[in-house]
Amino acid sequence: MAKKYNLPIYCPIDDQGKYTEGKWRGIFVKDADDLIVKTLEEKGLLVNYGRIKHSYPHCWRCKTPLLFRATEQWFLIISKIKDEIIEQAKTVTWIPEWIETRYINGVKFVGDWNISRQRYWGIPLPVWVCKKCGKYIVVGSVEELKERAVENIELEDLHKPYVDKVKLRCECSGIMERVPDVLDVWFDSGLAPYASINSKTLKKADFITEGHDQVTKWFYSQHALSAIVFGDVPYKKCLTHGFTLDEKGDKMSKSLGNIVSPDDVVEKYGADILRFYLLSANKVWEDLRFVWSEVDDVLSLFNTLWNAYMFAVNYMVLDNFQPNDDYFKYLREEDKWIISRVNSLAKKAIKSLEIPHFHTYTWSIKDFILNDLSRWYIRLIRDRTWKEGEDSDKFAVYQTLYYTLLKLSKIIAPIAPYTAEAIYQNLKTKDLEESIFMYNIDVDEELIDTELEKDMEIVRDIVDAIYRGRDKIKYTLRYPLKEIVISGNEEVKKAVDRFEEIIKEQGNVKIIKFGEVGNYKIKPNYRELGKRYKSEVPKVVEILNKVDAKELINELNEKGKAIIEGYEILPSYIDVKIELPENISGVEFSKGTVYINAKIEEDLIKEGLMREVIRRIQAMRKDLDLDIEEKIKVKVEGIDLNGFEKIIEREVRGTFEDIEGEYIKDWEIKTPDGRKYNIKIRIERA
């Protein structure tokens, strides 16, 4: 308004915050509030008076309220190059992408840059003003300053107060003195990328990162100055990150007593755990709530990785295994699958790091360690590692684990360097580099089999459905299922045919069939039908009651809709119910349904009891802290082993003998059909 009507700039407040004129001259502005209100009231000019709670800027150091006053300042006229800055910003890779919009909007509405500050510390503003004619010059270098100086002064320091001693001669013969101001700190931070290396040409940074509060600050100050000096943006890729808050989402501060020291976390968990947690807890551009229990989860993840590594190493050492590519000739499908998966992980890791999307990088690693390596592959191959002698099938497992762990070490090295190096140092052979960090993450593309991975994913879904079905009918995994029927499309059938033995083994199933079970019934959804067909609903219902339910459901699954006598039927227009035979339980998975025959038969119970005994002997071996290869003697009382003695001996690395026992323990076993067995197990070292 003042600019529009050419009103004078008026500021009756000095740099101490006190009035310079009038009735309240010499009084601090905040102390004059009540006096001003009283004066307005006396003059009959007061309309209303009160206090309103609102946000207000305070000094971050002393917490006193700040004042706004009109002063003379120096500016860069950014408005002249604003369009160029906006176009240059579009060439930058912003992470996340929506930051580009925020940045450009900030540039659009930013004013000219006030670069001067009234402080002591900082870069002195290189402007000298003539006291005689008022002309000013901007000095561009130390050499220029020395050339223009009235006297020959040796400058040991270009900061205040030394530089203020330098006087220059004006064209009018007057003396020029430096203005007392210093530069805005964002000015020197914006110049830092090239000023720090004394570069006269622009050297674009490949990557920069800062907090999301710096979008219109440091990101902008760098760009604005670079656009002025070099006519271009000074960086190629820019990532913004969030801040670390406490568990409740509050800012950490000493006064609140909620600060978490990184040193404390490293002392308790290690640097790898902290680093992985910070980059996996959420997307890096979101604020992070630091939760101790979530750090425990990361520790658990690393323990799982270490246990998988120790599992492999212990068996390799036990069998004097030496890595040899010849063993790749004996790989099974599950071996090829984990090798494909670890290379797919490497491919995804490279892509995620190059963006960078640290969350997808870390989440992918977590999924691989927990679900692919530990909970699936090691379960699949455990029995193969128990074979005696130099068995090619067993050594193919070792070669696969060796390859997978080496590849995984490269993948995790950027975020978990200590763990990666520890694993690598114990696995490396003489022909390998001295350190894991002599390698980049690499991908063996020829070993990636996407069809194999898809088929195995379906199989894992089926096995998971079997587990859920067992929970549903309260039939534990140790007891075999007589039969399951799997329904699904051709993709499912192909996967089942390919991995039938794995499904049987992991689901503890005797027979697998592919097909449908039970009768489908459909019931019209009157509410949804009414929204579309209104008065025609009775006619549509009559048509639905006549159609073959299974054919309608298949068509809806394949096409997403069906046309019957001119009426379009959508999945939401019907409710589907399956009438299953007695003792059959259905559990859905991603691409179909698993039907479980829950009939309990005596031979299945006997086999389950064998597994119950094995589990308890293994638990007792663990209590005695026995090595893998140590043999034991066993005696079991209170149960008939039904001819399964040889299987039990093989599984527990023992022999049945009449012994007193070094370690004796009583156990209770309950079967799915309600029977209870109280047994006594005795074991001792052989």
XYZ file of C-alpha atoms in Angstrom, residues 298 300 372 580 595 607 612:
7
model
C 15.888 -54.754 13.352
C 15.997 -59.603 15.472
C 13.010 -66.161 1.252
C -18.621 -78.401 1.658
C -9.623 -77.758 0.715
C 3.254 -90.665 12.422
C 6.330 -85.167 18.652
